[in-house]
Short mmCIF file of N, CA, C and O in Angstrom, two decimals:
data_model
loop_
_atom_site.label_atom_id
_atom_site.label_comp_id
_atom_site.label_asym_id
_atom_site.label_seq_id
_atom_site.Cartn_x
_atom_site.Cartn_y
_atom_site.Cartn_z
N ALA O 214 9.87 -18.85 -9.42
CA ALA O 214 9.81 -18.39 -10.84
C ALA O 214 8.37 -17.74 -10.73
O ALA O 214 7.54 -17.94 -10.11
N GLY O 215 8.40 -16.62 -11.42
CA GLY O 215 7.13 -15.79 -11.88
C GLY O 215 6.48 -16.15 -13.13
O GLY O 215 7.21 -16.71 -13.87
N SER O 216 5.32 -16.03 -13.25
CA SER O 216 4.82 -16.27 -14.56
C SER O 216 3.70 -15.21 -14.99
O SER O 216 3.17 -14.34 -14.07
N THR O 217 3.31 -14.99 -16.08
CA THR O 217 2.43 -13.94 -16.63
C THR O 217 1.82 -14.55 -17.94
O THR O 217 2.33 -15.38 -18.66
N SER O 218 0.66 -14.20 -18.13
CA SER O 218 -0.13 -14.65 -19.36
C SER O 218 -0.03 -13.41 -20.36
O SER O 218 -0.24 -12.19 -19.97
N VAL O 219 0.37 -13.69 -21.57
CA VAL O 219 0.30 -12.67 -22.55
C VAL O 219 -0.81 -12.91 -23.78
O VAL O 219 -0.71 -14.16 -24.18
N THR O 220 -1.52 -12.07 -23.99
CA THR O 220 -2.49 -12.27 -25.01
C THR O 220 -2.04 -11.50 -26.37
O THR O 220 -1.83 -10.28 -26.23
N TYR O 221 -1.84 -12.20 -27.33
CA TYR O 221 -1.56 -11.48 -28.61
C TYR O 221 -2.76 -10.99 -29.48
O TYR O 221 -3.77 -11.29 -29.10
N ALA O 222 -2.53 -10.16 -30.29
CA ALA O 222 -3.55 -9.43 -31.16
C ALA O 222 -4.36 -10.59 -31.97
O ALA O 222 -5.61 -10.36 -32.17
N SER O 223 -3.82 -11.77 -32.21
CA SER O 223 -4.37 -12.76 -32.90
C SER O 223 -5.43 -13.45 -31.88
O SER O 223 -6.24 -14.05 -32.42
N GLY O 224 -5.40 -13.16 -30.67
CA GLY O 224 -6.18 -13.90 -29.68
C GLY O 224 -5.52 -14.99 -28.93
O GLY O 224 -6.15 -15.55 -27.79
N SER O 225 -4.43 -15.47 -29.46
CA SER O 225 -3.84 -16.60 -28.78
C SER O 225 -3.23 -16.08 -27.44
O SER O 225 -2.85 -15.01 -27.27
N VAL O 226 -3.11 -16.95 -26.40
CA VAL O 226 -2.64 -16.61 -25.16
C VAL O 226 -1.47 -17.55 -24.87
O VAL O 226 -1.42 -18.62 -25.06
N ALA O 227 -0.40 -16.99 -24.36
CA ALA O 227 0.74 -17.64 -24.00
C ALA O 227 1.13 -17.48 -22.49
O ALA O 227 0.86 -16.22 -22.04
N LYS O 228 1.66 -18.35 -21.81
CA LYS O 228 2.18 -18.15 -20.35
C LYS O 228 3.62 -18.11 -20.42
O LYS O 228 4.29 -18.82 -21.05
N ILE O 229 4.19 -17.06 -19.88
CA ILE O 229 5.62 -16.84 -19.87
C ILE O 229 6.04 -16.86 -18.42
O ILE O 229 5.68 -16.33 -17.62
N PHE O 230 7.17 -17.77 -18.16
CA PHE O 230 7.80 -17.99 -16.88
C PHE O 230 9.29 -17.13 -16.86
O PHE O 230 9.91 -17.43 -17.93
N THR O 231 9.51 -16.40 -15.95
CA THR O 231 10.76 -15.71 -15.79
C THR O 231 11.38 -15.97 -14.40
O THR O 231 10.55 -16.30 -13.40
N ILE O 232 12.51 -16.03 -14.39
CA ILE O 232 13.29 -16.40 -13.24
C ILE O 232 14.44 -15.39 -12.93
O ILE O 232 15.08 -15.03 -13.97
N TYR O 233 14.56 -14.79 -11.71
CA TYR O 233 15.43 -13.98 -11.27
C TYR O 233 16.87 -14.27 -11.93
O TYR O 233 17.13 -15.34 -11.58
N GLY O 234 17.55 -13.53 -12.73
CA GLY O 234 18.71 -13.97 -13.24
C GLY O 234 18.69 -14.49 -14.64
O GLY O 234 19.76 -14.59 -15.25
N ASP O 235 17.51 -14.66 -15.18
CA ASP O 235 17.35 -15.17 -16.62
C ASP O 235 17.96 -13.97 -17.48
O ASP O 235 17.88 -12.87 -17.26
N ILE O 236 18.51 -14.64 -18.67
CA ILE O 236 19.10 -13.56 -19.58
C ILE O 236 18.26 -13.46 -20.78
O ILE O 236 17.90 -14.50 -21.34
N PHE O 237 17.86 -12.21 -21.23
CA PHE O 237 16.98 -12.04 -22.35
C PHE O 237 17.88 -11.38 -23.45
O PHE O 237 18.74 -10.43 -23.14
N ASN O 238 17.74 -11.96 -24.57
CA ASN O 238 18.65 -11.30 -25.59
C ASN O 238 17.73 -10.74 -26.71
O ASN O 238 16.62 -10.78 -26.75
N GLY O 239 18.25 -10.02 -27.74
CA GLY O 239 17.74 -9.51 -28.78
C GLY O 239 17.51 -8.01 -28.80
O GLY O 239 16.97 -7.28 -29.58
N PHE O 240 18.19 -7.43 -27.69
CA PHE O 240 18.24 -6.10 -27.65
C PHE O 240 19.33 -5.47 -28.63
O PHE O 240 20.28 -6.17 -28.88
N SER O 241 19.38 -4.13 -28.55
CA SER O 241 20.61 -3.53 -29.33
C SER O 241 20.63 -2.25 -28.66
O SER O 241 20.01 -1.56 -28.10
N GLY O 242 21.96 -1.86 -28.45
CA GLY O 242 22.47 -0.47 -27.93
C GLY O 242 22.51 -0.48 -26.51
O GLY O 242 22.50 0.63 -25.92
N LEU O 243 22.33 -1.53 -25.78
CA LEU O 243 22.56 -1.46 -24.40
C LEU O 243 23.87 -1.36 -23.89
O LEU O 243 24.87 -1.73 -24.58
N SER O 244 24.11 -0.55 -22.66
CA SER O 244 25.44 -0.38 -22.13
C SER O 244 25.77 -1.43 -21.11
O SER O 244 25.07 -1.41 -20.06
N PRO O 245 26.58 -2.27 -21.20
CA PRO O 245 27.03 -3.31 -20.37
C PRO O 245 27.17 -2.74 -18.81
O PRO O 245 27.88 -1.75 -18.67
N GLY O 246 26.51 -3.32 -17.81
CA GLY O 246 26.56 -2.83 -16.54
C GLY O 246 25.53 -1.74 -16.09
O GLY O 246 25.43 -1.54 -14.94
N ASN O 247 24.91 -1.13 -17.23
CA ASN O 247 23.83 -0.30 -16.74
C ASN O 247 22.50 -0.94 -16.29
O ASN O 247 22.33 -1.92 -16.82
N VAL O 248 21.86 -0.19 -15.43
CA VAL O 248 20.60 -0.73 -14.98
C VAL O 248 19.46 -0.27 -15.80
O VAL O 248 19.60 0.89 -16.26
N TYR O 249 18.42 -1.08 -16.33
CA TYR O 249 17.47 -0.48 -17.19
C TYR O 249 16.05 -0.74 -16.46
O TYR O 249 15.93 -1.64 -15.68
N TYR O 250 15.23 0.32 -16.80
CA TYR O 250 13.94 0.37 -16.17
C TYR O 250 12.76 0.34 -17.13
O TYR O 250 12.92 0.62 -18.33
N LEU O 251 11.64 0.14 -16.69
CA LEU O 251 10.45 0.18 -17.57
C LEU O 251 10.22 1.58 -18.01
O LEU O 251 10.22 2.54 -17.08
N SER O 252 10.06 1.80 -19.11
CA SER O 252 9.85 3.13 -19.70
C SER O 252 8.31 3.55 -19.62
O SER O 252 7.39 2.71 -19.79
N SER O 253 8.13 4.92 -19.88
CA SER O 253 6.76 5.35 -20.11
C SER O 253 6.30 5.17 -21.47
O SER O 253 5.06 5.07 -21.82
N THR O 254 7.19 4.90 -22.31
CA THR O 254 6.94 4.55 -23.79
C THR O 254 6.57 2.88 -23.61
O THR O 254 7.48 2.04 -23.24
N LEU O 255 5.35 2.62 -24.00
CA LEU O 255 4.91 1.29 -24.23
C LEU O 255 5.77 0.23 -24.78
O LEU O 255 6.21 0.54 -25.83
N GLY O 256 6.10 -0.74 -23.99
CA GLY O 256 6.96 -1.85 -24.58
C GLY O 256 8.56 -1.39 -24.61
O GLY O 256 9.24 -2.34 -25.04
N ALA O 257 8.95 -0.36 -23.96
CA ALA O 257 10.32 0.08 -24.01
C ALA O 257 11.04 0.03 -22.61
O ALA O 257 10.26 0.00 -21.58
N ILE O 258 12.30 -0.02 -22.55
CA ILE O 258 13.15 0.14 -21.42
C ILE O 258 13.98 1.40 -21.68
O ILE O 258 14.33 1.76 -22.61
N THR O 259 14.45 1.87 -20.39
CA THR O 259 15.24 2.99 -20.50
C THR O 259 16.25 2.86 -19.41
O THR O 259 16.17 2.33 -18.40
N ALA O 260 17.44 3.50 -19.57
CA ALA O 260 18.48 3.57 -18.69
C ALA O 260 18.34 4.78 -17.50
O ALA O 260 18.94 5.01 -16.68
N THR O 261 17.20 5.52 -17.94
CA THR O 261 16.93 6.79 -16.93
C THR O 261 15.71 6.47 -16.26
O THR O 261 14.58 6.23 -16.97
N PRO O 262 15.81 6.35 -15.06
CA PRO O 262 14.50 6.11 -14.17
C PRO O 262 13.63 7.51 -14.10
O PRO O 262 14.18 8.50 -14.26
N PRO O 263 12.38 7.25 -13.92
CA PRO O 263 11.50 8.25 -13.78
C PRO O 263 12.00 9.26 -12.67
O PRO O 263 12.35 8.72 -11.70
N SER O 264 11.59 10.69 -12.73
CA SER O 264 12.04 11.46 -11.74
C SER O 264 10.82 12.14 -11.25
O SER O 264 9.70 12.02 -11.89
N GLY O 265 11.00 12.70 -10.07
CA GLY O 265 9.94 13.55 -9.43
C GLY O 265 9.28 12.61 -8.38
O GLY O 265 9.30 11.31 -8.37
N GLY O 266 8.65 13.22 -7.50
CA GLY O 266 7.81 12.52 -6.36
C GLY O 266 6.69 11.77 -6.82
O GLY O 266 6.01 12.09 -7.83
N GLY O 267 6.40 10.64 -6.09
CA GLY O 267 5.15 9.83 -6.29
C GLY O 267 5.36 8.89 -7.62
O GLY O 267 4.30 8.39 -8.03
N LYS O 268 6.33 8.76 -8.21
CA LYS O 268 6.68 8.07 -9.22
C LYS O 268 6.99 6.64 -8.83
O LYS O 268 7.75 6.35 -7.84
N THR O 269 6.58 5.48 -9.39
CA THR O 269 6.94 4.17 -9.37
C THR O 269 7.99 3.73 -10.31
O THR O 269 7.84 4.01 -11.45
N ILE O 270 9.18 3.40 -9.75
CA ILE O 270 10.40 2.90 -10.55
C ILE O 270 10.32 1.46 -10.57
O ILE O 270 10.29 0.72 -9.60
N ILE O 271 10.24 0.89 -11.76
CA ILE O 271 10.32 -0.54 -11.97
C ILE O 271 11.65 -0.87 -12.65
O ILE O 271 11.80 -0.63 -13.92
N GLN O 272 12.52 -1.42 -11.79
CA GLN O 272 13.77 -1.85 -12.47
C GLN O 272 13.54 -3.23 -13.36
O GLN O 272 12.80 -4.19 -12.73
N ILE O 273 14.01 -3.42 -14.55
CA ILE O 273 13.98 -4.59 -15.17
C ILE O 273 15.07 -5.47 -15.08
O ILE O 273 15.09 -6.72 -14.98
N GLY O 274 16.39 -4.90 -15.21
CA GLY O 274 17.35 -5.59 -15.07
C GLY O 274 18.73 -4.90 -15.45
O GLY O 274 18.61 -3.61 -15.43
N VAL O 275 19.79 -5.51 -15.56
CA VAL O 275 21.22 -5.01 -15.77
C VAL O 275 21.52 -5.56 -16.99
O VAL O 275 21.47 -6.77 -17.29
N ALA O 276 22.29 -4.68 -17.93
CA ALA O 276 22.74 -5.14 -19.26
C ALA O 276 23.97 -5.93 -19.03
O ALA O 276 25.03 -5.57 -18.33
N LYS O 277 24.08 -7.21 -19.65
CA LYS O 277 25.21 -8.05 -19.62
C LYS O 277 26.14 -7.71 -20.79
O LYS O 277 27.26 -7.78 -20.77
N SER O 278 25.38 -7.34 -22.01
CA SER O 278 26.27 -6.92 -23.09
C SER O 278 25.31 -5.99 -23.90
O SER O 278 24.23 -5.57 -23.34
N SER O 279 25.69 -5.48 -25.08
CA SER O 279 24.86 -4.55 -25.82
C SER O 279 23.54 -5.24 -26.30
O SER O 279 22.66 -4.51 -26.74
N THR O 280 23.47 -6.59 -26.32
CA THR O 280 22.30 -7.22 -26.66
C THR O 280 21.61 -8.09 -25.58
O THR O 280 20.60 -8.71 -25.96
N GLU O 281 22.08 -8.13 -24.61
CA GLU O 281 21.65 -9.15 -23.26
C GLU O 281 21.36 -8.34 -22.12
O GLU O 281 22.22 -7.44 -21.84
N LEU O 282 20.11 -8.74 -21.42
CA LEU O 282 19.87 -8.06 -20.27
C LEU O 282 19.40 -9.25 -19.35
O LEU O 282 18.78 -10.21 -19.52
N VAL O 283 20.05 -9.12 -18.08
CA VAL O 283 19.72 -10.01 -16.97
C VAL O 283 18.78 -9.58 -16.17
O VAL O 283 18.59 -8.54 -15.69
N PHE O 284 17.79 -10.50 -16.04
CA PHE O 284 16.48 -9.91 -15.49
C PHE O 284 16.55 -10.04 -13.94
O PHE O 284 16.99 -10.93 -13.31
N GLN O 285 16.46 -8.76 -13.39
CA GLN O 285 16.70 -8.53 -11.90
C GLN O 285 15.57 -7.48 -11.51
O GLN O 285 15.89 -6.28 -11.41
N PRO O 286 14.22 -7.79 -11.59
CA PRO O 286 13.19 -6.89 -11.20
C PRO O 286 13.23 -6.29 -9.88
O PRO O 286 13.66 -6.94 -8.81
N LEU O 287 12.85 -5.10 -9.61
CA LEU O 287 12.91 -4.36 -8.33
C LEU O 287 11.80 -3.07 -8.55
O LEU O 287 11.81 -2.60 -9.59
N VAL O 288 10.92 -3.05 -7.65
CA VAL O 288 9.96 -1.91 -7.65
C VAL O 288 10.21 -0.97 -6.45
O VAL O 288 10.47 -1.44 -5.25
N VAL O 289 10.45 0.33 -6.77
CA VAL O 289 10.67 1.29 -5.75
C VAL O 289 9.65 2.49 -5.96
O VAL O 289 9.35 2.92 -7.28
N VAL O 290 9.14 2.93 -4.91
CA VAL O 290 8.06 3.96 -5.05
C VAL O 290 8.78 5.26 -4.34
O VAL O 290 9.33 5.31 -3.23
N LYS O 291 8.96 6.43 -5.33
CA LYS O 291 9.47 7.55 -4.83
C LYS O 291 8.59 8.52 -4.10
O LYS O 291 7.58 8.71 -4.66
N MET O 292 8.79 8.98 -2.94
CA MET O 292 7.81 9.84 -2.16
C MET O 292 8.06 11.17 -2.45
O MET O 292 9.15 11.59 -2.81
#
């Protein structure tokens, strides 16, 4: 399991644990089976990976349904 600390605007801190294969819900408009990546827009994900050389592509997971994402992180560096 991985973990990270998140600091909220209020100043409170929470530790979040994630495990490969965890399912996150609360999304809308996902296409089941599509892979989603970290977007260049803060706090967003996208089905389109960054293009061009020298980009770091961070896969977040795969959509299980239009509202659920299976956490399957992967980092790829394009040369």
